[in-house]
N, CA, C and O atoms as a DFTB+ gen file, in Angstrom:
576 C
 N C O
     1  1      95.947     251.413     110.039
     2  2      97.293     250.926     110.199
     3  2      98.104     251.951     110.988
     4  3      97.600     253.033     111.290
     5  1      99.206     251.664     111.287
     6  2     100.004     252.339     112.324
     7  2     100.782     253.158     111.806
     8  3     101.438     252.874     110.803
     9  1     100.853     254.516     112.507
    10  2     102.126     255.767     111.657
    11  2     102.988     255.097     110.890
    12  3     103.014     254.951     109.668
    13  1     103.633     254.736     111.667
    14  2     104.781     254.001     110.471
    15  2     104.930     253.620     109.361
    16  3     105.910     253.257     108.711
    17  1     103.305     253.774     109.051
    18  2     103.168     253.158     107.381
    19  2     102.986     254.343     106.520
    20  3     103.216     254.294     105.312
    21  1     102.690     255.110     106.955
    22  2     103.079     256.840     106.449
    23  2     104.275     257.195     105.859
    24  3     105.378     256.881     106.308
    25  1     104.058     257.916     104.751
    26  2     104.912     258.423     104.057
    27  2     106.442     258.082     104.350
    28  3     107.338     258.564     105.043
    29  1     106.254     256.746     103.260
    30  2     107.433     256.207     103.350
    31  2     108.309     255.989     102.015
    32  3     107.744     256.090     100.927
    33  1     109.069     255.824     102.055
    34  2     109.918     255.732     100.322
    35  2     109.384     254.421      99.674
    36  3     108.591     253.647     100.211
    37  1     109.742     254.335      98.875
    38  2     109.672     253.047      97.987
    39  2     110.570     251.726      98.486
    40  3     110.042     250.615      98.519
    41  1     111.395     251.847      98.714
    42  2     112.420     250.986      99.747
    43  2     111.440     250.917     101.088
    44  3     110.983     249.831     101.445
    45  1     111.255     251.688     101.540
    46  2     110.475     251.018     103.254
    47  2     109.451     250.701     102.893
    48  3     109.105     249.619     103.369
    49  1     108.449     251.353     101.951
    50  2     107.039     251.015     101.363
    51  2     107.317     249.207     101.309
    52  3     106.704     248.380     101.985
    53  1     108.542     248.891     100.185
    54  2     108.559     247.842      99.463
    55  2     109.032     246.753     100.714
    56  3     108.850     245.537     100.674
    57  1     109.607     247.423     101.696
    58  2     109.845     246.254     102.796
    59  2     108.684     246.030     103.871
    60  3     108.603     244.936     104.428
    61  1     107.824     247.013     104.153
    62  2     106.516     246.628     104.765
    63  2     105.599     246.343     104.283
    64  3     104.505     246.616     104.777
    65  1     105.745     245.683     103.132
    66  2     104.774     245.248     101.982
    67  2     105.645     243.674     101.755
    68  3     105.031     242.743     101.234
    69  1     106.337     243.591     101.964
    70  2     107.333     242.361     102.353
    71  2     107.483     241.723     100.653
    72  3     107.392     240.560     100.261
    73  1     107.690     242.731     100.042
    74  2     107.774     242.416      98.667
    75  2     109.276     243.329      98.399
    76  3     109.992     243.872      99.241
    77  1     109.410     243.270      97.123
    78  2     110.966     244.106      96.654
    79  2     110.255     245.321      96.052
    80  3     109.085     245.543      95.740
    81  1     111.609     246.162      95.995
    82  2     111.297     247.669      95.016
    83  2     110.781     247.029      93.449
    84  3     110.073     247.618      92.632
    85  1     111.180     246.097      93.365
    86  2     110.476     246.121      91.646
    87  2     109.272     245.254      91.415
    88  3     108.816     245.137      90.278
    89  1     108.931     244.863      92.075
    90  2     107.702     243.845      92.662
    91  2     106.678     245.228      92.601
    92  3     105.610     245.046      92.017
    93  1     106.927     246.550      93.147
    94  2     106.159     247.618      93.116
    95  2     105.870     248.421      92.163
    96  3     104.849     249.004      91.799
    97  1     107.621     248.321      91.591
    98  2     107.283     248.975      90.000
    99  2     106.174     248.465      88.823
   100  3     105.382     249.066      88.098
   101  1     106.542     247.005      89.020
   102  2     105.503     246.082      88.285
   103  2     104.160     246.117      88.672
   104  3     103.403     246.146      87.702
   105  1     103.616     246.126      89.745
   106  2     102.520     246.292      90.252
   107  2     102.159     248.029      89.522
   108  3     101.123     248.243      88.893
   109  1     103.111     248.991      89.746
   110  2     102.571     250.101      89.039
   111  2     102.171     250.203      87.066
   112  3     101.396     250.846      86.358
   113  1     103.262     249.128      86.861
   114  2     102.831     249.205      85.375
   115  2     101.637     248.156      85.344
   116  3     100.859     248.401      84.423
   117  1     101.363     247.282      85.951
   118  2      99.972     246.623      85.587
   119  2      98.933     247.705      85.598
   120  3      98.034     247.761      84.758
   121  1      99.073     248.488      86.494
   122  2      97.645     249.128      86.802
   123  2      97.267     248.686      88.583
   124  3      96.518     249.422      89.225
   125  1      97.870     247.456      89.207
   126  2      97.309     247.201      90.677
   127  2      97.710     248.467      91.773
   128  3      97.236     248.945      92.803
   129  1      98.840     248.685      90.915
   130  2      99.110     250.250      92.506
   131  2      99.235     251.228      91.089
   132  3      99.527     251.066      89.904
   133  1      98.739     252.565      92.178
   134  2      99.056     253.929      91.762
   135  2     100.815     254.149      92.218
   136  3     101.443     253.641      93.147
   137  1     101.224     255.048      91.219
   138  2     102.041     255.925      91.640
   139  2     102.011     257.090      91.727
   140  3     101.734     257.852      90.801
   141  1     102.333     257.452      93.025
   142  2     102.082     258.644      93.705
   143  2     102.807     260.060      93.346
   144  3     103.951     260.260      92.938
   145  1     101.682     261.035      93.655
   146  2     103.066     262.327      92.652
   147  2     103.861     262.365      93.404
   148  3     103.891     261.943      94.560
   149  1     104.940     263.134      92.516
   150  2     106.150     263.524      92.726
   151  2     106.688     264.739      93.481
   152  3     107.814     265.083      93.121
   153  1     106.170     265.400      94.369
   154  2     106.473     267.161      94.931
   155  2     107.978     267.424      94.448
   156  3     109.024     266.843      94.740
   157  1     107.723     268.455      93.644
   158  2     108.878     269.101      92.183
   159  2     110.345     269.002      93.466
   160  3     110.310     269.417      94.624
   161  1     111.306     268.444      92.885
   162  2     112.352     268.385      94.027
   163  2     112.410     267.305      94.990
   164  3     113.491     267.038      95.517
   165  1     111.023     266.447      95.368
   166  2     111.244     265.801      96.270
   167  2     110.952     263.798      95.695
   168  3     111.015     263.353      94.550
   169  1     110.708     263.186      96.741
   170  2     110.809     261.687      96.007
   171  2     109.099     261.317      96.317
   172  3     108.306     261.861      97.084
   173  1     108.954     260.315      95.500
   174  2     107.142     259.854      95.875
   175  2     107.596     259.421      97.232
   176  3     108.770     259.150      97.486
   177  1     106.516     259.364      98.176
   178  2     106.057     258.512      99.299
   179  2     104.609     258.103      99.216
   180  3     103.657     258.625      98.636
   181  1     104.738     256.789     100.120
   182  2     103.625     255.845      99.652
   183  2     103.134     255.502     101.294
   184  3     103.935     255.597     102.223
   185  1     101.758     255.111     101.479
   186  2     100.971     255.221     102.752
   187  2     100.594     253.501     103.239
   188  3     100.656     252.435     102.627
   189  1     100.294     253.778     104.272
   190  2      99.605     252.555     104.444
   191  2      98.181     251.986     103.890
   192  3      97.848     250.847     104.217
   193  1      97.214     252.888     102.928
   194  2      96.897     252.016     101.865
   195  2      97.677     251.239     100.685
   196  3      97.246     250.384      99.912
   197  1      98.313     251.521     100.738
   198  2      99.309     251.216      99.448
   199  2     100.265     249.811     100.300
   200  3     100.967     248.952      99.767
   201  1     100.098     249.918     101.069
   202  2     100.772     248.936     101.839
   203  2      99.885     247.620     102.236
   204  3     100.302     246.462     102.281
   205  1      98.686     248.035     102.487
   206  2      97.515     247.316     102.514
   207  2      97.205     246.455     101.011
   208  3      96.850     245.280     100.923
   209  1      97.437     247.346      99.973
   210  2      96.883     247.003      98.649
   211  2      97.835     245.967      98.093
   212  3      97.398     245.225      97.212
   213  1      99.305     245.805      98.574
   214  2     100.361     245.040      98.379
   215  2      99.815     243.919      98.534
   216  3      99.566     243.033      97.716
   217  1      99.565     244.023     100.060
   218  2      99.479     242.782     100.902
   219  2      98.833     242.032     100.399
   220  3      99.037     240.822     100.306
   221  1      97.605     242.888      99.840
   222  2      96.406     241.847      99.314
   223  2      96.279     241.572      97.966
   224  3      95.288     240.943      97.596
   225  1      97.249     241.994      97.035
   226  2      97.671     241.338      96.179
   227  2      98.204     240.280      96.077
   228  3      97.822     239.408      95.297
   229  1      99.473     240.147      97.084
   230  2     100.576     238.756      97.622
   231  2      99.171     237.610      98.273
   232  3      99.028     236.459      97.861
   233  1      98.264     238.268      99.339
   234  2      97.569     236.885      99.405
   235  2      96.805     236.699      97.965
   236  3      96.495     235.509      98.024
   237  1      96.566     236.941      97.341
   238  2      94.834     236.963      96.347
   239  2      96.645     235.921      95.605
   240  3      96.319     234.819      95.163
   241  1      97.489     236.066      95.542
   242  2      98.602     235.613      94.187
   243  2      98.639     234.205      94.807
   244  3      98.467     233.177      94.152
   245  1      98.910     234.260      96.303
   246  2      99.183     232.885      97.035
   247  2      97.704     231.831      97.067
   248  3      97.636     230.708      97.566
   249  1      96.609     232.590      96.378
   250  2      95.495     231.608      96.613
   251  2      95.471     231.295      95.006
   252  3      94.518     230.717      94.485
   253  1      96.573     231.721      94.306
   254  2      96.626     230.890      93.033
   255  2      95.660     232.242      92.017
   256  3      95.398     231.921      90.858
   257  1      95.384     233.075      92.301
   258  2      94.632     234.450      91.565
   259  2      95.738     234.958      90.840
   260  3      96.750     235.283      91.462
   261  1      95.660     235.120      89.075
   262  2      96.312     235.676      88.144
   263  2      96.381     237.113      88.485
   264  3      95.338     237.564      88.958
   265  1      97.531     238.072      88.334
   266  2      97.109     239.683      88.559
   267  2      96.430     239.905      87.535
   268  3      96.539     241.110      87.308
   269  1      95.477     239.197      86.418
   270  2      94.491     239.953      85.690
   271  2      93.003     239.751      86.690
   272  3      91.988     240.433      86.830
   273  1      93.517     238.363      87.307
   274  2      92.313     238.016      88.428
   275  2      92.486     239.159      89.379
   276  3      91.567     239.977      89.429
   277  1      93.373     239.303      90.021
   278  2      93.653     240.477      91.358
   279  2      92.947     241.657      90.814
   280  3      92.012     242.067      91.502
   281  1      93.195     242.251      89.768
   282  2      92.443     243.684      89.135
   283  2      91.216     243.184      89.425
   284  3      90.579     243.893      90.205
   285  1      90.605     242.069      89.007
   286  2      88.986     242.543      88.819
   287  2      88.806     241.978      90.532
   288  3      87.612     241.897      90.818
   289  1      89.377     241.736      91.243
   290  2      89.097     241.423      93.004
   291  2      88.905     243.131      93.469
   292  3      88.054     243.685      94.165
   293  1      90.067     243.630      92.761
   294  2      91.128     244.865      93.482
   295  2      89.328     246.123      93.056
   296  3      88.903     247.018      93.786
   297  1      88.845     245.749      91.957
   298  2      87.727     246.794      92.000
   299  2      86.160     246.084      91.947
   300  3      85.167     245.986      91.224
   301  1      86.631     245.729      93.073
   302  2      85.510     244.786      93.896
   303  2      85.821     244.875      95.207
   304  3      85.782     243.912      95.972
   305  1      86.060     245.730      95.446
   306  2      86.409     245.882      97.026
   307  2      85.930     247.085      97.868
   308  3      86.488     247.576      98.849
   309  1      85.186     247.322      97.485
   310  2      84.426     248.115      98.065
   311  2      83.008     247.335      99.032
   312  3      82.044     247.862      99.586
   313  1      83.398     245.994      98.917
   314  2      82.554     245.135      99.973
   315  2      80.872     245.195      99.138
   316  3      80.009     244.436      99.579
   317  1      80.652     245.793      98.378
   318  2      78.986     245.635      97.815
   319  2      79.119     244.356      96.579
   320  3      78.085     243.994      96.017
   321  1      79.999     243.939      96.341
   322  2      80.153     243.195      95.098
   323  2      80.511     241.806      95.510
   324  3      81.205     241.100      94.778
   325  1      80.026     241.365      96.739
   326  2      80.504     239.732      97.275
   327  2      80.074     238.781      96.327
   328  3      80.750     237.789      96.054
   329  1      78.700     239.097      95.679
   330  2      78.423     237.856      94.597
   331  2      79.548     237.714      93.443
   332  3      79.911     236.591      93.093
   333  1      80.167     239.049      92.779
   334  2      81.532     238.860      91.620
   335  2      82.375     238.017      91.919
   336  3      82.914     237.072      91.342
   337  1      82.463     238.824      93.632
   338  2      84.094     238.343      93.910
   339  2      83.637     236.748      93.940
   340  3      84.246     236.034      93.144
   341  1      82.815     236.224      94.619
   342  2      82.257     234.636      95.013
   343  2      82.417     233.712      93.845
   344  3      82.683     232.539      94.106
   345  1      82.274     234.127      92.415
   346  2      81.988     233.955      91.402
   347  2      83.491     233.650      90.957
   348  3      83.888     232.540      90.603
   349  1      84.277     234.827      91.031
   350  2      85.790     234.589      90.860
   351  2      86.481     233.247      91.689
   352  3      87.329     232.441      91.306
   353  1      85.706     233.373      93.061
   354  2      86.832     232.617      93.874
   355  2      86.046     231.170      93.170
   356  3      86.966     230.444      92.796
   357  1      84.631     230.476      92.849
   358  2      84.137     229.728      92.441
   359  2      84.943     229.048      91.363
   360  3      85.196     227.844      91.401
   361  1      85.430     230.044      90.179
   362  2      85.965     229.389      89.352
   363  2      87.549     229.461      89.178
   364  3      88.117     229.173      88.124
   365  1      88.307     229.955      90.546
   366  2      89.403     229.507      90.840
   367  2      89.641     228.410      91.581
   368  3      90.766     227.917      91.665
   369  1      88.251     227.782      92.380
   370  2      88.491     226.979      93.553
   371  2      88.377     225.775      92.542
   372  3      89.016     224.774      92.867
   373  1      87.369     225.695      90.885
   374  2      87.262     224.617      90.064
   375  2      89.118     224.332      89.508
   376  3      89.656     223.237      89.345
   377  1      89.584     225.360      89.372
   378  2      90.927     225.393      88.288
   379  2      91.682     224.738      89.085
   380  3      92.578     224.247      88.398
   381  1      91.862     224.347      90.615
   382  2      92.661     224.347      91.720
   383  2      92.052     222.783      92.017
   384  3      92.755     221.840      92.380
   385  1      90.896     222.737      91.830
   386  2      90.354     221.063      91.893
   387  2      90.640     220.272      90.882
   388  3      90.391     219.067      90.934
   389  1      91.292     220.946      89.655
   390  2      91.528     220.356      88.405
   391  2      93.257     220.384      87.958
   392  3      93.773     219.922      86.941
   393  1      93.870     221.059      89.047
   394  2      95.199     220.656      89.166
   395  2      95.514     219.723      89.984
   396  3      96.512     219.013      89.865
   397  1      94.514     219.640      91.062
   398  2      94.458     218.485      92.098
   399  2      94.515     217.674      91.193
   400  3      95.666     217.521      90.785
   401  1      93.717     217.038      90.659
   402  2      93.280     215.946      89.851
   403  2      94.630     215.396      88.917
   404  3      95.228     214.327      88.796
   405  1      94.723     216.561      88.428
   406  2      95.527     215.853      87.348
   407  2      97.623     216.024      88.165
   408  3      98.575     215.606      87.506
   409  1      97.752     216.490      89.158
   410  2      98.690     216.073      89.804
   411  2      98.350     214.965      90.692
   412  3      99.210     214.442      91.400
   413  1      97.097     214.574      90.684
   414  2      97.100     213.053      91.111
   415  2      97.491     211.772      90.626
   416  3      97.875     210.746      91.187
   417  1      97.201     212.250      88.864
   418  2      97.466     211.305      88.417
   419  2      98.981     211.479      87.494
   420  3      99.368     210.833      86.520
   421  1      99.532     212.441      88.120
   422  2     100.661     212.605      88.108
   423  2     101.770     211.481      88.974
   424  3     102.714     210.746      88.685
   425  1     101.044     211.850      90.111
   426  2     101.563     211.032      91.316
   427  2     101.672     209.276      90.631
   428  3     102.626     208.526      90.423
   429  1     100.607     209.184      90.497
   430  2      99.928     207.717      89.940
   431  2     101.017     207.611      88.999
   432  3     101.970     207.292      89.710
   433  1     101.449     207.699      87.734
   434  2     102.371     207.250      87.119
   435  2     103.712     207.337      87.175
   436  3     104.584     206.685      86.600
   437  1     103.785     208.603      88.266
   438  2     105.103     208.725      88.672
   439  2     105.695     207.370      89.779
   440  3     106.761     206.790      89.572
   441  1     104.968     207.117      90.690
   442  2     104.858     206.063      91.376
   443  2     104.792     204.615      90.710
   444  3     104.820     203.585      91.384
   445  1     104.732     204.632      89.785
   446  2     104.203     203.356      89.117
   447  2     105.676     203.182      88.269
   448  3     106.164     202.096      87.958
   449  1     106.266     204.533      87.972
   450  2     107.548     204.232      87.477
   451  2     108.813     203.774      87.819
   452  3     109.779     203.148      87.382
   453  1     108.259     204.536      89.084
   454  2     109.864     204.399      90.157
   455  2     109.448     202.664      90.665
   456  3     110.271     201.798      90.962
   457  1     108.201     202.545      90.648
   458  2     108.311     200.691      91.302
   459  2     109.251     200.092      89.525
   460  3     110.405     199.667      89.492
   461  1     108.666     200.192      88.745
   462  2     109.148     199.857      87.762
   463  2     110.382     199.993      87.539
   464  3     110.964     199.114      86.903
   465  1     110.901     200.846      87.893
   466  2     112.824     201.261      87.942
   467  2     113.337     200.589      89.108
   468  3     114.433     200.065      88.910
   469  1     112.741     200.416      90.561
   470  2     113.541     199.253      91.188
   471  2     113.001     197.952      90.939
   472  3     113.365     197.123      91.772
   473  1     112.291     197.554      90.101
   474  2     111.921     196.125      89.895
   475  2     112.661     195.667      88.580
   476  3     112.336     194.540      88.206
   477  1     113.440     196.216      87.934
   478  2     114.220     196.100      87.187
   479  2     115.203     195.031      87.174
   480  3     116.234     195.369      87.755
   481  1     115.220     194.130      86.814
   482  2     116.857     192.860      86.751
   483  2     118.046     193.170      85.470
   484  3     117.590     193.793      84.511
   485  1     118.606     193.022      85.444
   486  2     119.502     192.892      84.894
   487  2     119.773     194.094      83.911
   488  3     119.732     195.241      84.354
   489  1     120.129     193.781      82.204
   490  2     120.748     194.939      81.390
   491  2     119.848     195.446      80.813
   492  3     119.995     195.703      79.618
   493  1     118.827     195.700      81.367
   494  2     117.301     196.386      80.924
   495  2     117.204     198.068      81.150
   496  3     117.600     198.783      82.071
   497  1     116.442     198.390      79.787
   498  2     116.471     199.636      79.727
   499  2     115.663     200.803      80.883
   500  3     114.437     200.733      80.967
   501  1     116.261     201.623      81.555
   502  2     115.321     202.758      82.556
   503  2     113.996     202.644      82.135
   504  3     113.550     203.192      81.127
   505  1     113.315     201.881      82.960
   506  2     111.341     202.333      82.583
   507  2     111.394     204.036      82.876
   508  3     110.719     204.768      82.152
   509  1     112.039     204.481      83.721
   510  2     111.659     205.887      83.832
   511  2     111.873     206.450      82.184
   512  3     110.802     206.602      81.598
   513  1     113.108     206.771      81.382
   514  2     113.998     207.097      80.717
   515  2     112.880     206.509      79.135
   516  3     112.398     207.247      78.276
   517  1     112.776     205.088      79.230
   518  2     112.072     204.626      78.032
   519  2     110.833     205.233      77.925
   520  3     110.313     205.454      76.831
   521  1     110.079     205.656      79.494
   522  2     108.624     206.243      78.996
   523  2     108.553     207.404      78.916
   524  3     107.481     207.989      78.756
   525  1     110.136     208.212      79.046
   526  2     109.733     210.070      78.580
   527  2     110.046     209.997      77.068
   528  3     110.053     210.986      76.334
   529  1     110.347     208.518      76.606
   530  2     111.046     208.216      75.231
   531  2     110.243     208.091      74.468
   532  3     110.234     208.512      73.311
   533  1     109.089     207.208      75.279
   534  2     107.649     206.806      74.100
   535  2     107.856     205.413      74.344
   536  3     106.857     204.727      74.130
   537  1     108.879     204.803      74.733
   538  2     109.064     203.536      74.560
   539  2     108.738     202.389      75.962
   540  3     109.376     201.354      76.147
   541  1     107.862     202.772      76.634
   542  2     107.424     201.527      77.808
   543  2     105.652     202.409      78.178
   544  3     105.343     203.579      78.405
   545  1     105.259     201.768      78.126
   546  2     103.817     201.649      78.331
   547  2     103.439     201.909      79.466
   548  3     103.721     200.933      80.161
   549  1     102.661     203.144      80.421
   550  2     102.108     203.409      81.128
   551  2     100.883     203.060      81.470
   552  3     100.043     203.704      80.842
   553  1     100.306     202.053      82.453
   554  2      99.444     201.190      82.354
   555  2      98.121     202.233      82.819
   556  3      97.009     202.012      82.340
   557  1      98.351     203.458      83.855
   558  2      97.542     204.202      84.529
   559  2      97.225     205.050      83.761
   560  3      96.031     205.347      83.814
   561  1      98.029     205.757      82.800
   562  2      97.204     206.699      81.861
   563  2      96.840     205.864      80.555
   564  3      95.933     206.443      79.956
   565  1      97.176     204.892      80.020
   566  2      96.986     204.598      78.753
   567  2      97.706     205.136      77.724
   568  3      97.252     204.951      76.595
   569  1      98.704     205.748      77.838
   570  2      99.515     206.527      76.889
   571  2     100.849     205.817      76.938
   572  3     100.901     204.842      77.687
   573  1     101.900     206.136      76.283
   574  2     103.027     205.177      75.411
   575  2     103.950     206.336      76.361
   576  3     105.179     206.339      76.308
């Protein structure tokens, strides 16, 4: 990475890491970043590994990876351990096919409600409103 990512404060660290100052603190109390000593008198500065290690926390978070998931990625990275990591991403890519799913059939009754709320005549009760109530019958899940 480029000088610039050199010994930098926690404020520039935390803005070329495109995260906040406490986004870093937290990352230090999990355990995902070190904090760096202190030279008696002076403030930590933090490098462009540490800037690197951000980054790839924020993607591993955006592919839906828990930071208890990111730790066990974060010491797996030394590139000899592709079968762990494969293994991890395997049974995040199932958890992510199984929110698919069931925000599908999210969709499905959500859709099925709103036809039901403009097909509505007269002084009849919200199908939306009656089925967070218990009271109108959802034909797609089977539930009340």
């Amino acid at each position: 990475m480029e000088a610039i990512f050199e010994n930098l404060t926690i404020g520039t660290f935390a803005k070329a890491a495109g995260v906040n100052v406490e986004t870093i603190r937290f990352y230090q109390r999990k355990g995902l970043l070190t904090e760096p000593g202190k030279p008696y008198g002076s403030i930590r500065r933090y490098g462009a590994e540490d800037v690197t290690r951000v980054r790839f926390v924020k993607s591993a978070q955006r592919l839906g990876f828990s930071l208890d998931e990111v730790a066990e990625l974060l010491q797996l990275d030394d590139g000899a351990h592709c079968d762990e990591a494969s293994l991890l991403a395997e049974h995040k890519l199932q958890d992510v096919r199984e929110k698919i799913a069931d925000l599908a059939c999210m969709e499905t009754v959500l859709s099925e409600l709103v036809r039901a709320c403009h097909a509505r005549k007269g002084n009849v009760s919200c199908p939306l409103i009656a089925s967070l109530q218990g009271e109108y019958a959802i034909s797609s899940s089977g539930a009340r």
